[in-house]
CSV table of C-alpha atoms and ligand atoms in Angstrom, one decimal:
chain,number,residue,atom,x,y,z
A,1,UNK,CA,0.0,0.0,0.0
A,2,UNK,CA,1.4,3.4,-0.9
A,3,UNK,CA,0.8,5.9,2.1
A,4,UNK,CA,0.5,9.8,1.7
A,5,UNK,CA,-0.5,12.7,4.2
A,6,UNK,CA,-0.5,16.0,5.0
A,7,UNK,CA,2.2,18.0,7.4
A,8,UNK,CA,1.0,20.9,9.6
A,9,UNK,CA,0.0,22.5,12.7
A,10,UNK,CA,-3.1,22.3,13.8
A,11,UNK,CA,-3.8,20.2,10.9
A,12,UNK,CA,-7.2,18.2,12.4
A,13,UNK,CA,-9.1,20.2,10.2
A,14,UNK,CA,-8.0,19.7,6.8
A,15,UNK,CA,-9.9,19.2,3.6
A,16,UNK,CA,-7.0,16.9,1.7
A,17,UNK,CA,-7.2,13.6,3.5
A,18,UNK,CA,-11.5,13.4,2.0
A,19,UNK,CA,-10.2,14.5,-1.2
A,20,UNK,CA,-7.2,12.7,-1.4
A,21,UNK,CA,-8.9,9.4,-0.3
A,22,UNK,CA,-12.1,10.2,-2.8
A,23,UNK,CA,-9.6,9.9,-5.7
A,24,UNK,CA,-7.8,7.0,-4.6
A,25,UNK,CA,-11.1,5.2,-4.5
A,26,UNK,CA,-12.3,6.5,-7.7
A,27,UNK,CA,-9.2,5.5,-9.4
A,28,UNK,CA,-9.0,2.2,-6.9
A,29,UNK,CA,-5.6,2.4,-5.8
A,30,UNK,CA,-4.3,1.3,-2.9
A,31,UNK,CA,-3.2,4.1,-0.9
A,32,UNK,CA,-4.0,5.9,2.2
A,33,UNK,CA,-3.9,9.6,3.7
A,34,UNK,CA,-3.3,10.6,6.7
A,35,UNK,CA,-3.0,13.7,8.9
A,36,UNK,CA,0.4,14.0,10.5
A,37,UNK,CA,0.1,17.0,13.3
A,38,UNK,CA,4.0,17.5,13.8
A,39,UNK,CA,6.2,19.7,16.6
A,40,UNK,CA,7.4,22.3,15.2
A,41,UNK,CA,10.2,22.6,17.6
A,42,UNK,CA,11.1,18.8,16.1
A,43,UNK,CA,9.8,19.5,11.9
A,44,UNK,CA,13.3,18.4,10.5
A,45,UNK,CA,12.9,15.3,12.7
A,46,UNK,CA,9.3,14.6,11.1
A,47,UNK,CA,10.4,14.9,7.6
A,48,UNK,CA,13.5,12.6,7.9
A,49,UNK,CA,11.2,10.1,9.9
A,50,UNK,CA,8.8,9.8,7.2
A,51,UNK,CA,11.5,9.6,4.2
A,52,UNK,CA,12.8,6.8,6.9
A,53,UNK,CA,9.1,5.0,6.8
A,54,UNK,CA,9.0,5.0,3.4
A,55,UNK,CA,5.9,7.2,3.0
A,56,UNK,CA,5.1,8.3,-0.5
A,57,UNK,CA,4.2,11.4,-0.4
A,58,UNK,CA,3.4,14.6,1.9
A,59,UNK,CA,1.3,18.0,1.8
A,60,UNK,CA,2.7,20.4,3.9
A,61,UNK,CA,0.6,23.3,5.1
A,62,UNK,CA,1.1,25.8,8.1
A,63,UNK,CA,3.8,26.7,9.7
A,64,UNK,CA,6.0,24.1,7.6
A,65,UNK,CA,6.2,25.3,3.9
A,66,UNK,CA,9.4,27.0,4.8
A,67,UNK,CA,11.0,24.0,6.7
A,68,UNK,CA,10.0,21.8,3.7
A,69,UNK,CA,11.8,24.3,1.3
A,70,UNK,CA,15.0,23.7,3.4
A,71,UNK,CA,14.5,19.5,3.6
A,72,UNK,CA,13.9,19.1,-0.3
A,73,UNK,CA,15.1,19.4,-3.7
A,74,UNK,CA,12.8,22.5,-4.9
A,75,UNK,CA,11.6,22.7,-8.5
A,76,UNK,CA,11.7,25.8,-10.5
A,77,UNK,CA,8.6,27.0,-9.2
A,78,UNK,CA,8.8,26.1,-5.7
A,79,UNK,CA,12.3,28.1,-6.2
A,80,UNK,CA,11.4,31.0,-7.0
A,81,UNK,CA,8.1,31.2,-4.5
A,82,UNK,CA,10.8,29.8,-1.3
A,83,UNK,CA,8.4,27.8,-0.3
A,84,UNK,CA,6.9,24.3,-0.7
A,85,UNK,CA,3.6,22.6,-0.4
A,86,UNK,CA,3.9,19.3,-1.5
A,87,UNK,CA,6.9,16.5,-0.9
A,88,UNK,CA,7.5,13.8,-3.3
A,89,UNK,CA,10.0,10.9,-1.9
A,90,UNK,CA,11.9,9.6,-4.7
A,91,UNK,CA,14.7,6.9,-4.7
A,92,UNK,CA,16.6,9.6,-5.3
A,93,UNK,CA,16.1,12.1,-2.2
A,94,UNK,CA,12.8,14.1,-1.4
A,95,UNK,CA,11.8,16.9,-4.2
A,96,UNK,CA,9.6,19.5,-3.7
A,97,UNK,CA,6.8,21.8,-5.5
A,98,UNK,CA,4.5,24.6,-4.8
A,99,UNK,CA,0.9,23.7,-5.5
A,100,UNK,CA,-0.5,26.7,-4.2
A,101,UNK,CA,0.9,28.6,-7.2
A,102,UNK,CA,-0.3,25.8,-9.8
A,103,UNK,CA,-3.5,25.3,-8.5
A,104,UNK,CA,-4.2,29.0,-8.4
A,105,UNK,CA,-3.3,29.2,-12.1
A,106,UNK,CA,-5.2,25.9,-13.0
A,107,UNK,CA,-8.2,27.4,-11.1
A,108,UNK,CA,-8.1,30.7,-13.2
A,109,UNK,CA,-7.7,28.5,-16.5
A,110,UNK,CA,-10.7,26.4,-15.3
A,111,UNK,CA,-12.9,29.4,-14.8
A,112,UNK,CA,-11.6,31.2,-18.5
A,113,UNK,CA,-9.6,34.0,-16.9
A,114,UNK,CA,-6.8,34.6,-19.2
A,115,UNK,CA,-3.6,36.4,-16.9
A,116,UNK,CA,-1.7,37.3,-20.2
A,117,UNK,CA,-1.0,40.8,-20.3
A,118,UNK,CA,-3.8,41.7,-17.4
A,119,UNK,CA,-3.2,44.2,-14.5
A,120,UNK,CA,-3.7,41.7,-11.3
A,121,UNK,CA,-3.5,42.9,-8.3
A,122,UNK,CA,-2.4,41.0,-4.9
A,123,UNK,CA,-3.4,42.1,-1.4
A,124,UNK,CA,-1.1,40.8,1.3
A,125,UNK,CA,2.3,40.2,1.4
A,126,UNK,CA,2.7,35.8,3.1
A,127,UNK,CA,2.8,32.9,1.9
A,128,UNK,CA,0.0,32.5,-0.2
A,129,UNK,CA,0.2,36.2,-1.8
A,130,UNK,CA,4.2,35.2,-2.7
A,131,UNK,CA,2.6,31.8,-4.5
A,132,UNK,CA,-0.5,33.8,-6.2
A,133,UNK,CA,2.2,36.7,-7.2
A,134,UNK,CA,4.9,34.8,-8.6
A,135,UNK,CA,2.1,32.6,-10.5
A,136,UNK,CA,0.6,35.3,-12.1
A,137,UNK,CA,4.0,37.0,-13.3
A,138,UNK,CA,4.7,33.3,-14.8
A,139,UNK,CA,1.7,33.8,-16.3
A,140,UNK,CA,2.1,37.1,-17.9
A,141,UNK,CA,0.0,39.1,-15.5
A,142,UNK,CA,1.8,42.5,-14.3
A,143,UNK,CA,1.5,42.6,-11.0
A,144,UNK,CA,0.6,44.9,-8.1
A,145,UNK,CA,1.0,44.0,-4.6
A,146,UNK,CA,-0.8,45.8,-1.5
A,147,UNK,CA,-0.3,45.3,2.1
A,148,UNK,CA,-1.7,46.3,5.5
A,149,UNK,CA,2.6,46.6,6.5
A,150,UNK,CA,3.8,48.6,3.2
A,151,UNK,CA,7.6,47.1,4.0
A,152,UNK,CA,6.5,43.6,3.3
A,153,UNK,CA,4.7,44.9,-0.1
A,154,UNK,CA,8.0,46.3,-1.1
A,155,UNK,CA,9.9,43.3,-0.7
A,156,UNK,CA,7.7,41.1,-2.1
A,157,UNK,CA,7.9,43.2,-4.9
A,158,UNK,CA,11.2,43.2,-5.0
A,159,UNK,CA,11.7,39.8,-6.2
A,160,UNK,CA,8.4,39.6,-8.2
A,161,UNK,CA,9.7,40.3,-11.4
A,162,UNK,CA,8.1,43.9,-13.0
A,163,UNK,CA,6.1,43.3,-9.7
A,164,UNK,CA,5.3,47.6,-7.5
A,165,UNK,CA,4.6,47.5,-3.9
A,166,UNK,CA,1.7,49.7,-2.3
A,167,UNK,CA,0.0,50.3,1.1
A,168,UNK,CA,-4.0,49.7,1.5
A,169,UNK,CA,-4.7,53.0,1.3
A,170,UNK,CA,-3.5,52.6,-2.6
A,171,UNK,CA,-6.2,49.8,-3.0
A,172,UNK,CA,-9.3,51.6,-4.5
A,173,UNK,CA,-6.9,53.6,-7.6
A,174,UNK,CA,-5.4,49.7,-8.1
A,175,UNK,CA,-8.6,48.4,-8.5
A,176,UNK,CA,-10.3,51.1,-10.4
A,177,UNK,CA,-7.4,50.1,-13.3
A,178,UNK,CA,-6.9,46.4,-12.3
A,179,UNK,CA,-8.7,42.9,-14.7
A,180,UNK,CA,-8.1,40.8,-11.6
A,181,UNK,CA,-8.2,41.1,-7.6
A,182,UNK,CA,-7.0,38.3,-5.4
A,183,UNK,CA,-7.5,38.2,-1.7
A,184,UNK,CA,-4.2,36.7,-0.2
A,185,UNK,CA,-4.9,37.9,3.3
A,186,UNK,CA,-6.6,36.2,6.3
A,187,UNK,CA,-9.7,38.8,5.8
A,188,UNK,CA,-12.8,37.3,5.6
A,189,UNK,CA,-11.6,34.0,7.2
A,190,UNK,CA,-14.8,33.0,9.2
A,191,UNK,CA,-15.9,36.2,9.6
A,192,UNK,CA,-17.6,38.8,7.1
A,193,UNK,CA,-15.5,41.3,6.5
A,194,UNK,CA,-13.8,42.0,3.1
A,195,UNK,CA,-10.2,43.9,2.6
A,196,UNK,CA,-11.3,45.4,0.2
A,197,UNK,CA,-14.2,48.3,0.2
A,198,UNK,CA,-17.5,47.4,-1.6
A,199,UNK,CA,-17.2,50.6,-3.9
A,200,UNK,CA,-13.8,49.7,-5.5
A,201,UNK,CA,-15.7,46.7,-7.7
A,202,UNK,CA,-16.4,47.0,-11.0
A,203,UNK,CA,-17.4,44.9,-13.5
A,204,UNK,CA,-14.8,44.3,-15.2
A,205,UNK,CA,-12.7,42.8,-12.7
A,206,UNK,CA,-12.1,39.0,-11.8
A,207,UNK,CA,-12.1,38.4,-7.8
A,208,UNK,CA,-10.0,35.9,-6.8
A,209,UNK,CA,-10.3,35.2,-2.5
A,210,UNK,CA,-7.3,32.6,-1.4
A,211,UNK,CA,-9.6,32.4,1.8
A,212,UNK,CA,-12.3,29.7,1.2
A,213,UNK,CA,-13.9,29.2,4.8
A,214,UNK,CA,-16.8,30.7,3.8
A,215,UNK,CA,-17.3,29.8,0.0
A,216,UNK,CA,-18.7,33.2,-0.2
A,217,UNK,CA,-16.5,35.3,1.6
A,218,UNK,CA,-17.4,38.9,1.9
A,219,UNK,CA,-14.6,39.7,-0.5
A,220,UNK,CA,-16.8,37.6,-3.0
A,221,UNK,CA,-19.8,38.6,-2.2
A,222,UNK,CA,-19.0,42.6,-2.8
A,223,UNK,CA,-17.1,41.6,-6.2
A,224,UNK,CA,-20.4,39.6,-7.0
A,225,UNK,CA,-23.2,42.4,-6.4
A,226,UNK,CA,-20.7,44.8,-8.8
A,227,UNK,CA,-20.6,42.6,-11.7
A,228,UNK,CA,-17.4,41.4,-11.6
A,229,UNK,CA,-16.4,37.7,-12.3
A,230,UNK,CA,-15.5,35.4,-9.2
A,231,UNK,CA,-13.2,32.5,-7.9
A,232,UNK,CA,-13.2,31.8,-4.8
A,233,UNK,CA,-10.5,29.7,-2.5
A,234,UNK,CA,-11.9,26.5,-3.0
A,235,UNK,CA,-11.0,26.5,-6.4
A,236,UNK,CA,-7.0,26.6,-5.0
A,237,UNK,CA,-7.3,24.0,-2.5
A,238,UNK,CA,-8.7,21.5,-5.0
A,239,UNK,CA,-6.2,22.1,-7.8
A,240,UNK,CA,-3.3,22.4,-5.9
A,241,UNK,CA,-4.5,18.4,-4.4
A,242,UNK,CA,-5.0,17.7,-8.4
A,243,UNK,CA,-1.8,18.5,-9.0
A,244,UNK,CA,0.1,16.4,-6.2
A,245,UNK,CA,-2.5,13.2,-7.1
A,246,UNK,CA,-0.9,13.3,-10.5
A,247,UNK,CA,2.5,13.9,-9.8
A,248,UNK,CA,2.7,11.5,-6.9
A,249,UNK,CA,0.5,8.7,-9.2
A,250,UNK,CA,0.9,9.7,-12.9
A,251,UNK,CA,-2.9,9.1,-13.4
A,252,UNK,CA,-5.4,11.5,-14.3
A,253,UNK,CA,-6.9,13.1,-11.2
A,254,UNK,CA,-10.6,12.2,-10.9
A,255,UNK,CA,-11.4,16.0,-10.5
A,256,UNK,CA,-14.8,16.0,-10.4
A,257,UNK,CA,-14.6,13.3,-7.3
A,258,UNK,CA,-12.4,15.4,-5.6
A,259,UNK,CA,-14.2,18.9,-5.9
A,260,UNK,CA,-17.4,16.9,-3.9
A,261,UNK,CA,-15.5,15.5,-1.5
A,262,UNK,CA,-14.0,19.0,-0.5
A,263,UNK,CA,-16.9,20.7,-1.0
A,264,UNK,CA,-19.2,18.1,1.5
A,265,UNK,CA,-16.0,18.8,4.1
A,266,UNK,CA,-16.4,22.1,3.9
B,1,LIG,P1,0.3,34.8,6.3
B,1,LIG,O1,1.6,34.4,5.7
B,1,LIG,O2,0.2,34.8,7.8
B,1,LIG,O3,-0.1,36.3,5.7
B,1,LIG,C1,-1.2,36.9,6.2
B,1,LIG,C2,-1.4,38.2,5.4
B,1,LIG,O4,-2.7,38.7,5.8
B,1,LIG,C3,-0.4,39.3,5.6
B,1,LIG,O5,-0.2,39.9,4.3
B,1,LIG,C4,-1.1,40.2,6.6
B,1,LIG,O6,-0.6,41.5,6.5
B,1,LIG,C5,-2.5,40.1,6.1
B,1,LIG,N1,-3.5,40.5,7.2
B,1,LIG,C6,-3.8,39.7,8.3
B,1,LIG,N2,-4.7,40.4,9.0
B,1,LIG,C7,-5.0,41.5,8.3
B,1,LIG,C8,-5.9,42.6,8.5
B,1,LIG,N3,-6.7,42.6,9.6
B,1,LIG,N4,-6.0,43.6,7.6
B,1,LIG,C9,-5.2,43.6,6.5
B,1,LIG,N5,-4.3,42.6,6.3
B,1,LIG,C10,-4.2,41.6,7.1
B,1,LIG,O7,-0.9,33.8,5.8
B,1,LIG,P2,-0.9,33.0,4.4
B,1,LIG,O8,-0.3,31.7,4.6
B,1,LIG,O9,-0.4,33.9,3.3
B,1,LIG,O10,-2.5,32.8,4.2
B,1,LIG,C11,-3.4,33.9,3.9
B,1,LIG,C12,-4.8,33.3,3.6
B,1,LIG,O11,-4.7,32.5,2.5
B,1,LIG,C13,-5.3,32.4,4.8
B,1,LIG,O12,-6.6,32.7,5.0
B,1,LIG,C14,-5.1,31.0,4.2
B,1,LIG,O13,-6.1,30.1,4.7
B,1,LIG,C15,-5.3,31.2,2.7
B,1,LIG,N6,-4.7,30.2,1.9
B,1,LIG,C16,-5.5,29.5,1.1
B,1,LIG,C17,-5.0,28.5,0.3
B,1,LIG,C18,-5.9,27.7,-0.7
B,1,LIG,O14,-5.5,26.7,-1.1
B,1,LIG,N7,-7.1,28.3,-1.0
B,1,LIG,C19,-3.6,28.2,0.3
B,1,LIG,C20,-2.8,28.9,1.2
B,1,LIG,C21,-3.4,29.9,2.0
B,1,LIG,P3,0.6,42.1,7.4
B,1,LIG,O15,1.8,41.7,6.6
B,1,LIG,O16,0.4,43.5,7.5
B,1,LIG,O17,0.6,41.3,8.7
């Protein structure tokens, strides 16, 4: 039996081990996944311990992506983001990608949103706004970035390539030009409150919200009542768990299989 999981902490509550084990029974493999809640004090232990045990495969979430970058062999993309999300152990040592700029790429692809030559604008300045950032410069986007702590926007910037770096206050004139809006901060997470004001949609925007507890996060919902075109979270979290069930099994994910099951743990 071939044995995957995911890395994190607090990690009870995550969505891959349904989705994960949705596909594997679609696709009747035999493979498990399971939640692995690690110390963090003890992460470089956990890693080398599961290499050791001859587990497949890992998804790393929160506060590990940085650790993992540091254990692994990154690819270009994981690279270039610092970070990694998703551990492949091969014969030849453990090598690592980042999913969360993939999937947000495959989720704009899947919804029609061409990022070729569009004005996209990221708010926040972590983890997920360097994967969103660095995926839509890959994919031709020029990109703003605006954060609550201006410093972080500028370096962020600074190694997004073609990439400017604004305060909040800059948010409304970025969006009154922008195609494309992603929410990469922890706004709106269980709660209703957007980052960005309901007067700054228009319909020619595309929302994006990283955040995808609510579905419809306030962020959403505002970019919804203006016109403009949405995708939320939920869309991330599946693609980014396509992508590692293909890498790690070279078969087609069973997509449709795996957007239920994440959407019934939700
Ligand atoms: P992070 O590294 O901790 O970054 C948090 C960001 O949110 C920072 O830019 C922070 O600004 C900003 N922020 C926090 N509270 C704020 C407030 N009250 N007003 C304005 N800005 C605020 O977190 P992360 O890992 O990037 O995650 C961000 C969100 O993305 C989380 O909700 C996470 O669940 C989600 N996410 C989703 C997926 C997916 O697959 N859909 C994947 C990864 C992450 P400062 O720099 O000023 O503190």
């Amino acid at each position: 039996m071939d044995v995957y999981g995911i890395i994190g902490n607090p990690v009870e509550h995550s969505l891959s081990p349904p989705m994960h084990q949705a596909a594997f029974r679609e696709r009747e493999l035999d493979a498990e996944f399971v939640t692995f809640e690690a110390d963090p004090d003890r992460i470089e232990e956990a890693f080398r311990g599961a290499e050791a045990l001859g587990i497949d495969g890992l998804t790393v979430t929160l506060p590990f992506k940085h650790d993992a970058f540091e254990f692994v062999e990154p690819d270009d993309r994981a690279r270039r983001v610092g970070a990694v999300n998703t551990i492949d152990f091969t014969e030849d040592g453990p090598v690592g990608y980042n999913y969360d700029l993939s999937g947000t790429l495959r989720a704009f692809e899947h919804h029609d949103v061409d990022l070729e030559g569009a004005d996209a604008v990221v708010v926040g300045a972590g983890g997920a706004a360097r994967a969103i950032a660095f995926g839509f410069e890959e994919a031709g986007a020029t990109v703003s970035i605006a954060n609550r702590t201006v410093e972080k926007a500028h370096d962020l910037a600074d190694d997004v390539p073609g990439a400017s770096g604004h305060g909040l206050d800059e948010l409304p004139d970025l969006m009154a030009d922008a195609d494309v809006v992603a929410n990469a901060t922890s706004v709106g997470l269980e709660s209703d409150e957007s980052v960005a004001p309901a007067d700054a949609w228009h319909e020619d925007l595309t929302a994006f919200d990283a955040v995808y507890k609510p579905l419809e996060t306030r962020f959403l919902k505002d970019a919804q009542a203006a016109g403009a075109q949405t995708i939320g979270g939920a869309w991330m979290l599946l693609f980014q768990g396509v992508e590692a069930f293909e890498m790690w099994t070279g078969e087609d994910a069973p997509v449709e299989t795996m957007n239920e099951a994440l959407r019934e743990h939700l």
